[in-house]
Amino acid sequence: GRVKGGLEGEGGEVMVTSTVELDERVRDIAEEFFGYVRSESSVCLIDDGMNVSKIFHGRDVRAVMIDVDSKEEGVGMACPPECFVGVEYLEGLRDTVRKEGGVVVVNVSARDESMWRLVVSRFLTVFGEGRVWGSSGSEEEVNRVVVGFRCEGVVEALGEEDI
């Protein structure tokens, strides 16, 4: 999915948002049917999302958001594919975002609670206690978000959730 909206940085400057799409047809559909416009502040790169840490290495990245669909049935987690929540991949994302205030966000769609717990435990391994926040789920809502922070104190400010 394409995350875009009134994102502003310090001092009100518009932040550059970059999307990585595996298939350029997804970008084309976004342009044709959803009004997506490429510009200096909204870039869509055609590449594999597994390369995000390589693509953005050395750049000033405030946040990385992962929203990847999996077509693999029967694994208990529809989103993202497990490779996107592996410890090594998450370490690469953690090291890509700013040391002060950087954030990694992953949309998780899992009917199997053990898959959700696995993702959360990997985030805790990579980011550490007190730096991981997760949204609560329900029987009806299987989409949840887990967030890893590179700074202290944010999780307390958000309030404890179900991790």
mmCIF file with all atom_site columns, C-alpha atoms in Angstrom:
data_model
loop_
_atom_site.group_PDB
_atom_site.id
_atom_site.type_symbol
_atom_site.label_atom_id
_atom_site.label_alt_id
_atom_site.label_comp_id
_atom_site.label_asym_id
_atom_site.label_entity_id
_atom_site.label_seq_id
_atom_site.pdbx_PDB_ins_code
_atom_site.Cartn_x
_atom_site.Cartn_y
_atom_site.Cartn_z
_atom_site.occupancy
_atom_site.B_iso_or_equiv
_atom_site.pdbx_formal_charge
_atom_site.auth_seq_id
_atom_site.auth_comp_id
_atom_site.auth_asym_id
_atom_site.auth_atom_id
_atom_site.pdbx_PDB_model_num
ATOM 1   C CA . GLY A 1 1   ? 0.000   0.000   0.000   1.00 0.00 ? 1   GLY A CA 1
ATOM 2   C CA . ARG A 1 2   ? 0.976   3.603   -0.546  1.00 0.00 ? 2   ARG A CA 1
ATOM 3   C CA . VAL A 1 3   ? 1.298   5.699   2.604   1.00 0.00 ? 3   VAL A CA 1
ATOM 4   C CA . LYS A 1 4   ? 1.093   9.382   1.782   1.00 0.00 ? 4   LYS A CA 1
ATOM 5   C CA . GLY A 1 5   ? -0.501  12.396  3.315   1.00 0.00 ? 5   GLY A CA 1
ATOM 6   C CA . GLY A 1 6   ? 0.431   15.638  4.967   1.00 0.00 ? 6   GLY A CA 1
ATOM 7   C CA . LEU A 1 7   ? 3.745   14.452  6.326   1.00 0.00 ? 7   LEU A CA 1
ATOM 8   C CA . GLU A 1 8   ? 5.801   17.342  7.600   1.00 0.00 ? 8   GLU A CA 1
ATOM 9   C CA . GLY A 1 9   ? 9.242   17.449  9.105   1.00 0.00 ? 9   GLY A CA 1
ATOM 10  C CA . GLU A 1 10  ? 10.803  19.908  11.512  1.00 0.00 ? 10  GLU A CA 1
ATOM 11  C CA . GLY A 1 11  ? 10.063  23.519  10.679  1.00 0.00 ? 11  GLY A CA 1
ATOM 12  C CA . GLY A 1 12  ? 7.091   22.568  8.481   1.00 0.00 ? 12  GLY A CA 1
ATOM 13  C CA . GLU A 1 13  ? 9.113   21.390  5.467   1.00 0.00 ? 13  GLU A CA 1
ATOM 14  C CA . VAL A 1 14  ? 7.463   18.607  3.500   1.00 0.00 ? 14  VAL A CA 1
ATOM 15  C CA . MET A 1 15  ? 9.248   15.301  3.927   1.00 0.00 ? 15  MET A CA 1
ATOM 16  C CA . VAL A 1 16  ? 10.228  13.215  0.944   1.00 0.00 ? 16  VAL A CA 1
ATOM 17  C CA . THR A 1 17  ? 8.338   9.939   0.920   1.00 0.00 ? 17  THR A CA 1
ATOM 18  C CA . SER A 1 18  ? 9.744   7.062   -1.036  1.00 0.00 ? 18  SER A CA 1
ATOM 19  C CA . THR A 1 19  ? 7.797   3.939   -1.892  1.00 0.00 ? 19  THR A CA 1
ATOM 20  C CA . VAL A 1 20  ? 9.416   0.717   -3.029  1.00 0.00 ? 20  VAL A CA 1
ATOM 21  C CA . GLU A 1 21  ? 7.193   -1.359  -5.300  1.00 0.00 ? 21  GLU A CA 1
ATOM 22  C CA . LEU A 1 22  ? 8.185   -4.690  -6.759  1.00 0.00 ? 22  LEU A CA 1
ATOM 23  C CA . ASP A 1 23  ? 5.926   -4.288  -9.793  1.00 0.00 ? 23  ASP A CA 1
ATOM 24  C CA . GLU A 1 24  ? 5.782   -1.041  -11.761 1.00 0.00 ? 24  GLU A CA 1
ATOM 25  C CA . ARG A 1 25  ? 2.184   -1.867  -12.701 1.00 0.00 ? 25  ARG A CA 1
ATOM 26  C CA . VAL A 1 26  ? 1.190   -1.154  -9.082  1.00 0.00 ? 26  VAL A CA 1
ATOM 27  C CA . ARG A 1 27  ? 2.649   2.348   -9.411  1.00 0.00 ? 27  ARG A CA 1
ATOM 28  C CA . ASP A 1 28  ? 0.877   2.789   -12.747 1.00 0.00 ? 28  ASP A CA 1
ATOM 29  C CA . ILE A 1 29  ? -2.465  1.762   -11.213 1.00 0.00 ? 29  ILE A CA 1
ATOM 30  C CA . ALA A 1 30  ? -1.898  4.193   -8.332  1.00 0.00 ? 30  ALA A CA 1
ATOM 31  C CA . GLU A 1 31  ? -1.316  6.979   -10.858 1.00 0.00 ? 31  GLU A CA 1
ATOM 32  C CA . GLU A 1 32  ? -4.230  6.106   -13.124 1.00 0.00 ? 32  GLU A CA 1
ATOM 33  C CA . PHE A 1 33  ? -6.912  5.269   -10.579 1.00 0.00 ? 33  PHE A CA 1
ATOM 34  C CA . PHE A 1 34  ? -5.894  6.829   -7.248  1.00 0.00 ? 34  PHE A CA 1
ATOM 35  C CA . GLY A 1 35  ? -4.315  10.119  -8.265  1.00 0.00 ? 35  GLY A CA 1
ATOM 36  C CA . TYR A 1 36  ? -0.763  9.305   -7.212  1.00 0.00 ? 36  TYR A CA 1
ATOM 37  C CA . VAL A 1 37  ? 1.637   11.855  -8.707  1.00 0.00 ? 37  VAL A CA 1
ATOM 38  C CA . ARG A 1 38  ? 5.398   11.378  -8.765  1.00 0.00 ? 38  ARG A CA 1
ATOM 39  C CA . SER A 1 39  ? 7.302   14.450  -7.638  1.00 0.00 ? 39  SER A CA 1
ATOM 40  C CA . GLU A 1 40  ? 10.464  15.536  -5.839  1.00 0.00 ? 40  GLU A CA 1
ATOM 41  C CA . SER A 1 41  ? 8.709   14.834  -2.530  1.00 0.00 ? 41  SER A CA 1
ATOM 42  C CA . SER A 1 42  ? 6.967   11.600  -3.585  1.00 0.00 ? 42  SER A CA 1
ATOM 43  C CA . VAL A 1 43  ? 9.196   9.013   -5.186  1.00 0.00 ? 43  VAL A CA 1
ATOM 44  C CA . CYS A 1 44  ? 8.281   5.473   -6.224  1.00 0.00 ? 44  CYS A CA 1
ATOM 45  C CA . LEU A 1 45  ? 11.217  3.141   -6.763  1.00 0.00 ? 45  LEU A CA 1
ATOM 46  C CA . ILE A 1 46  ? 10.782  -0.144  -8.599  1.00 0.00 ? 46  ILE A CA 1
ATOM 47  C CA . ASP A 1 47  ? 12.761  -2.688  -6.617  1.00 0.00 ? 47  ASP A CA 1
ATOM 48  C CA . ASP A 1 48  ? 12.400  -5.536  -4.147  1.00 0.00 ? 48  ASP A CA 1
ATOM 49  C CA . GLY A 1 49  ? 11.332  -4.474  -0.638  1.00 0.00 ? 49  GLY A CA 1
ATOM 50  C CA . MET A 1 50  ? 13.938  -6.848  0.748   1.00 0.00 ? 50  MET A CA 1
ATOM 51  C CA . ASN A 1 51  ? 16.509  -4.310  -0.506  1.00 0.00 ? 51  ASN A CA 1
ATOM 52  C CA . VAL A 1 52  ? 15.187  -1.344  1.488   1.00 0.00 ? 52  VAL A CA 1
ATOM 53  C CA . SER A 1 53  ? 18.187  -1.131  3.833   1.00 0.00 ? 53  SER A CA 1
ATOM 54  C CA . LYS A 1 54  ? 20.561  -1.212  0.843   1.00 0.00 ? 54  LYS A CA 1
ATOM 55  C CA . ILE A 1 55  ? 18.535  1.317   -1.172  1.00 0.00 ? 55  ILE A CA 1
ATOM 56  C CA . PHE A 1 56  ? 18.460  3.857   1.662   1.00 0.00 ? 56  PHE A CA 1
ATOM 57  C CA . HIS A 1 57  ? 21.870  3.160   3.219   1.00 0.00 ? 57  HIS A CA 1
ATOM 58  C CA . GLY A 1 58  ? 23.540  6.391   4.288   1.00 0.00 ? 58  GLY A CA 1
ATOM 59  C CA . ARG A 1 59  ? 20.447  8.558   3.804   1.00 0.00 ? 59  ARG A CA 1
ATOM 60  C CA . ASP A 1 60  ? 18.561  10.490  6.487   1.00 0.00 ? 60  ASP A CA 1
ATOM 61  C CA . VAL A 1 61  ? 15.586  8.140   6.974   1.00 0.00 ? 61  VAL A CA 1
ATOM 62  C CA . ARG A 1 62  ? 13.063  8.979   9.677   1.00 0.00 ? 62  ARG A CA 1
ATOM 63  C CA . ALA A 1 63  ? 10.741  6.026   9.244   1.00 0.00 ? 63  ALA A CA 1
ATOM 64  C CA . VAL A 1 64  ? 10.310  2.812   7.316   1.00 0.00 ? 64  VAL A CA 1
ATOM 65  C CA . MET A 1 65  ? 6.826   1.372   6.950   1.00 0.00 ? 65  MET A CA 1
ATOM 66  C CA . ILE A 1 66  ? 6.375   -2.169  5.677   1.00 0.00 ? 66  ILE A CA 1
ATOM 67  C CA . ASP A 1 67  ? 2.994   -3.172  4.249   1.00 0.00 ? 67  ASP A CA 1
ATOM 68  C CA . VAL A 1 68  ? 3.590   -6.236  2.095   1.00 0.00 ? 68  VAL A CA 1
ATOM 69  C CA . ASP A 1 69  ? 1.001   -8.813  1.103   1.00 0.00 ? 69  ASP A CA 1
ATOM 70  C CA . SER A 1 70  ? 1.756   -12.513 1.087   1.00 0.00 ? 70  SER A CA 1
ATOM 71  C CA . LYS A 1 71  ? 0.077   -14.891 -1.313  1.00 0.00 ? 71  LYS A CA 1
ATOM 72  C CA . GLU A 1 72  ? 1.245   -17.870 0.718   1.00 0.00 ? 72  GLU A CA 1
ATOM 73  C CA . GLU A 1 73  ? -1.753  -19.679 2.174   1.00 0.00 ? 73  GLU A CA 1
ATOM 74  C CA . GLY A 1 74  ? -1.753  -21.782 5.295   1.00 0.00 ? 74  GLY A CA 1
ATOM 75  C CA . VAL A 1 75  ? 1.074   -20.038 7.167   1.00 0.00 ? 75  VAL A CA 1
ATOM 76  C CA . GLY A 1 76  ? -1.151  -18.247 9.681   1.00 0.00 ? 76  GLY A CA 1
ATOM 77  C CA . MET A 1 77  ? 0.059   -14.802 8.594   1.00 0.00 ? 77  MET A CA 1
ATOM 78  C CA . ALA A 1 78  ? -1.135  -13.104 5.402   1.00 0.00 ? 78  ALA A CA 1
ATOM 79  C CA . CYS A 1 79  ? 1.000   -10.018 5.781   1.00 0.00 ? 79  CYS A CA 1
ATOM 80  C CA . PRO A 1 80  ? 3.939   -9.651  5.579   1.00 0.00 ? 80  PRO A CA 1
ATOM 81  C CA . PRO A 1 81  ? 5.801   -12.681 4.273   1.00 0.00 ? 81  PRO A CA 1
ATOM 82  C CA . GLU A 1 82  ? 7.976   -14.042 7.084   1.00 0.00 ? 82  GLU A CA 1
ATOM 83  C CA . CYS A 1 83  ? 11.216  -12.853 5.455   1.00 0.00 ? 83  CYS A CA 1
ATOM 84  C CA . PHE A 1 84  ? 10.088  -9.254  6.140   1.00 0.00 ? 84  PHE A CA 1
ATOM 85  C CA . VAL A 1 85  ? 10.018  -9.914  9.883   1.00 0.00 ? 85  VAL A CA 1
ATOM 86  C CA . GLY A 1 86  ? 13.217  -11.922 10.188  1.00 0.00 ? 86  GLY A CA 1
ATOM 87  C CA . VAL A 1 87  ? 15.730  -10.671 12.751  1.00 0.00 ? 87  VAL A CA 1
ATOM 88  C CA . GLU A 1 88  ? 18.414  -9.916  10.139  1.00 0.00 ? 88  GLU A CA 1
ATOM 89  C CA . TYR A 1 89  ? 15.991  -7.926  7.957   1.00 0.00 ? 89  TYR A CA 1
ATOM 90  C CA . LEU A 1 90  ? 14.652  -5.995  10.972  1.00 0.00 ? 90  LEU A CA 1
ATOM 91  C CA . GLU A 1 91  ? 18.224  -5.231  12.097  1.00 0.00 ? 91  GLU A CA 1
ATOM 92  C CA . GLY A 1 92  ? 18.890  -3.798  8.638   1.00 0.00 ? 92  GLY A CA 1
ATOM 93  C CA . LEU A 1 93  ? 15.789  -1.595  8.894   1.00 0.00 ? 93  LEU A CA 1
ATOM 94  C CA . ARG A 1 94  ? 16.702  -0.498  12.434  1.00 0.00 ? 94  ARG A CA 1
ATOM 95  C CA . ASP A 1 95  ? 20.161  0.484   11.225  1.00 0.00 ? 95  ASP A CA 1
ATOM 96  C CA . THR A 1 96  ? 18.649  2.361   8.253   1.00 0.00 ? 96  THR A CA 1
ATOM 97  C CA . VAL A 1 97  ? 16.516  4.774   10.281  1.00 0.00 ? 97  VAL A CA 1
ATOM 98  C CA . ARG A 1 98  ? 17.853  7.672   12.336  1.00 0.00 ? 98  ARG A CA 1
ATOM 99  C CA . LYS A 1 99  ? 19.511  6.773   15.626  1.00 0.00 ? 99  LYS A CA 1
ATOM 100 C CA . GLU A 1 100 ? 17.544  9.535   17.347  1.00 0.00 ? 100 GLU A CA 1
ATOM 101 C CA . GLY A 1 101 ? 13.843  9.202   16.672  1.00 0.00 ? 101 GLY A CA 1
ATOM 102 C CA . GLY A 1 102 ? 13.907  6.633   13.875  1.00 0.00 ? 102 GLY A CA 1
ATOM 103 C CA . VAL A 1 103 ? 10.886  4.351   13.578  1.00 0.00 ? 103 VAL A CA 1
ATOM 104 C CA . VAL A 1 104 ? 10.167  1.008   11.881  1.00 0.00 ? 104 VAL A CA 1
ATOM 105 C CA . VAL A 1 105 ? 6.491   0.144   11.383  1.00 0.00 ? 105 VAL A CA 1
ATOM 106 C CA . VAL A 1 106 ? 5.165   -3.183  10.093  1.00 0.00 ? 106 VAL A CA 1
ATOM 107 C CA . ASN A 1 107 ? 1.559   -4.011  9.266   1.00 0.00 ? 107 ASN A CA 1
ATOM 108 C CA . VAL A 1 108 ? 0.860   -7.575  10.407  1.00 0.00 ? 108 VAL A CA 1
ATOM 109 C CA . SER A 1 109 ? -2.201  -9.520  9.339   1.00 0.00 ? 109 SER A CA 1
ATOM 110 C CA . ALA A 1 110 ? -2.259  -12.729 11.346  1.00 0.00 ? 110 ALA A CA 1
ATOM 111 C CA . ARG A 1 111 ? -5.175  -14.872 12.468  1.00 0.00 ? 111 ARG A CA 1
ATOM 112 C CA . ASP A 1 112 ? -2.747  -17.089 14.335  1.00 0.00 ? 112 ASP A CA 1
ATOM 113 C CA . GLU A 1 113 ? -1.827  -15.400 17.643  1.00 0.00 ? 113 GLU A CA 1
ATOM 114 C CA . SER A 1 114 ? 1.456   -17.305 17.771  1.00 0.00 ? 114 SER A CA 1
ATOM 115 C CA . MET A 1 115 ? 2.534   -15.606 14.511  1.00 0.00 ? 115 MET A CA 1
ATOM 116 C CA . TRP A 1 116 ? 1.789   -12.183 16.032  1.00 0.00 ? 116 TRP A CA 1
ATOM 117 C CA . ARG A 1 117 ? 3.790   -13.122 19.126  1.00 0.00 ? 117 ARG A CA 1
ATOM 118 C CA . LEU A 1 118 ? 6.676   -14.299 16.925  1.00 0.00 ? 118 LEU A CA 1
ATOM 119 C CA . VAL A 1 119 ? 6.789   -10.925 15.133  1.00 0.00 ? 119 VAL A CA 1
ATOM 120 C CA . VAL A 1 120 ? 6.654   -9.034  18.432  1.00 0.00 ? 120 VAL A CA 1
ATOM 121 C CA . SER A 1 121 ? 9.428   -11.193 19.936  1.00 0.00 ? 121 SER A CA 1
ATOM 122 C CA . ARG A 1 122 ? 11.645  -10.475 16.933  1.00 0.00 ? 122 ARG A CA 1
ATOM 123 C CA . PHE A 1 123 ? 11.005  -6.735  17.299  1.00 0.00 ? 123 PHE A CA 1
ATOM 124 C CA . LEU A 1 124 ? 11.916  -6.998  20.985  1.00 0.00 ? 124 LEU A CA 1
ATOM 125 C CA . THR A 1 125 ? 15.125  -8.834  20.053  1.00 0.00 ? 125 THR A CA 1
ATOM 126 C CA . VAL A 1 126 ? 16.083  -6.127  17.562  1.00 0.00 ? 126 VAL A CA 1
ATOM 127 C CA . PHE A 1 127 ? 14.878  -2.958  19.321  1.00 0.00 ? 127 PHE A CA 1
ATOM 128 C CA . GLY A 1 128 ? 14.894  -3.989  22.991  1.00 0.00 ? 128 GLY A CA 1
ATOM 129 C CA . GLU A 1 129 ? 12.454  -3.740  25.868  1.00 0.00 ? 129 GLU A CA 1
ATOM 130 C CA . GLY A 1 130 ? 10.641  -0.418  26.125  1.00 0.00 ? 130 GLY A CA 1
ATOM 131 C CA . ARG A 1 131 ? 11.163  0.359   22.443  1.00 0.00 ? 131 ARG A CA 1
ATOM 132 C CA . VAL A 1 132 ? 8.408   -1.775  20.894  1.00 0.00 ? 132 VAL A CA 1
ATOM 133 C CA . TRP A 1 133 ? 4.712   -0.942  20.697  1.00 0.00 ? 133 TRP A CA 1
ATOM 134 C CA . GLY A 1 134 ? 1.952   -3.062  19.214  1.00 0.00 ? 134 GLY A CA 1
ATOM 135 C CA . SER A 1 135 ? -1.699  -2.396  18.515  1.00 0.00 ? 135 SER A CA 1
ATOM 136 C CA . SER A 1 136 ? -4.254  -4.680  20.067  1.00 0.00 ? 136 SER A CA 1
ATOM 137 C CA . GLY A 1 137 ? -6.245  -7.084  17.933  1.00 0.00 ? 137 GLY A CA 1
ATOM 138 C CA . SER A 1 138 ? -9.678  -8.634  18.114  1.00 0.00 ? 138 SER A CA 1
ATOM 139 C CA . GLU A 1 139 ? -11.634 -11.522 16.658  1.00 0.00 ? 139 GLU A CA 1
ATOM 140 C CA . GLU A 1 140 ? -12.925 -9.262  13.858  1.00 0.00 ? 140 GLU A CA 1
ATOM 141 C CA . GLU A 1 141 ? -9.727  -7.318  13.194  1.00 0.00 ? 141 GLU A CA 1
ATOM 142 C CA . VAL A 1 142 ? -6.688  -9.350  12.206  1.00 0.00 ? 142 VAL A CA 1
ATOM 143 C CA . ASN A 1 143 ? -4.594  -6.389  11.027  1.00 0.00 ? 143 ASN A CA 1
ATOM 144 C CA . ARG A 1 144 ? -2.270  -5.069  13.709  1.00 0.00 ? 144 ARG A CA 1
ATOM 145 C CA . VAL A 1 145 ? 0.724   -2.795  13.698  1.00 0.00 ? 145 VAL A CA 1
ATOM 146 C CA . VAL A 1 146 ? 4.022   -3.296  15.478  1.00 0.00 ? 146 VAL A CA 1
ATOM 147 C CA . VAL A 1 147 ? 6.409   -0.369  15.857  1.00 0.00 ? 147 VAL A CA 1
ATOM 148 C CA . GLY A 1 148 ? 10.083  -0.353  16.812  1.00 0.00 ? 148 GLY A CA 1
ATOM 149 C CA . PHE A 1 149 ? 11.606  2.892   18.087  1.00 0.00 ? 149 PHE A CA 1
ATOM 150 C CA . ARG A 1 150 ? 15.283  3.889   18.167  1.00 0.00 ? 150 ARG A CA 1
ATOM 151 C CA . CYS A 1 151 ? 14.693  6.183   21.142  1.00 0.00 ? 151 CYS A CA 1
ATOM 152 C CA . GLU A 1 152 ? 13.567  5.807   24.745  1.00 0.00 ? 152 GLU A CA 1
ATOM 153 C CA . GLY A 1 153 ? 10.304  7.014   26.244  1.00 0.00 ? 153 GLY A CA 1
ATOM 154 C CA . VAL A 1 154 ? 7.965   6.843   23.267  1.00 0.00 ? 154 VAL A CA 1
ATOM 155 C CA . VAL A 1 155 ? 6.255   3.600   24.261  1.00 0.00 ? 155 VAL A CA 1
ATOM 156 C CA . GLU A 1 156 ? 5.372   4.983   27.701  1.00 0.00 ? 156 GLU A CA 1
ATOM 157 C CA . ALA A 1 157 ? 3.877   8.071   26.080  1.00 0.00 ? 157 ALA A CA 1
ATOM 158 C CA . LEU A 1 158 ? 1.747   5.934   23.745  1.00 0.00 ? 158 LEU A CA 1
ATOM 159 C CA . GLY A 1 159 ? 0.492   3.750   26.564  1.00 0.00 ? 159 GLY A CA 1
ATOM 160 C CA . GLU A 1 160 ? 0.918   0.049   27.072  1.00 0.00 ? 160 GLU A CA 1
ATOM 161 C CA . GLU A 1 161 ? -0.630  -2.176  24.466  1.00 0.00 ? 161 GLU A CA 1
ATOM 162 C CA . ASP A 1 162 ? -0.897  -5.872  24.194  1.00 0.00 ? 162 ASP A CA 1
ATOM 163 C CA . ILE A 1 163 ? 2.753   -6.923  23.812  1.00 0.00 ? 163 ILE A CA 1
#
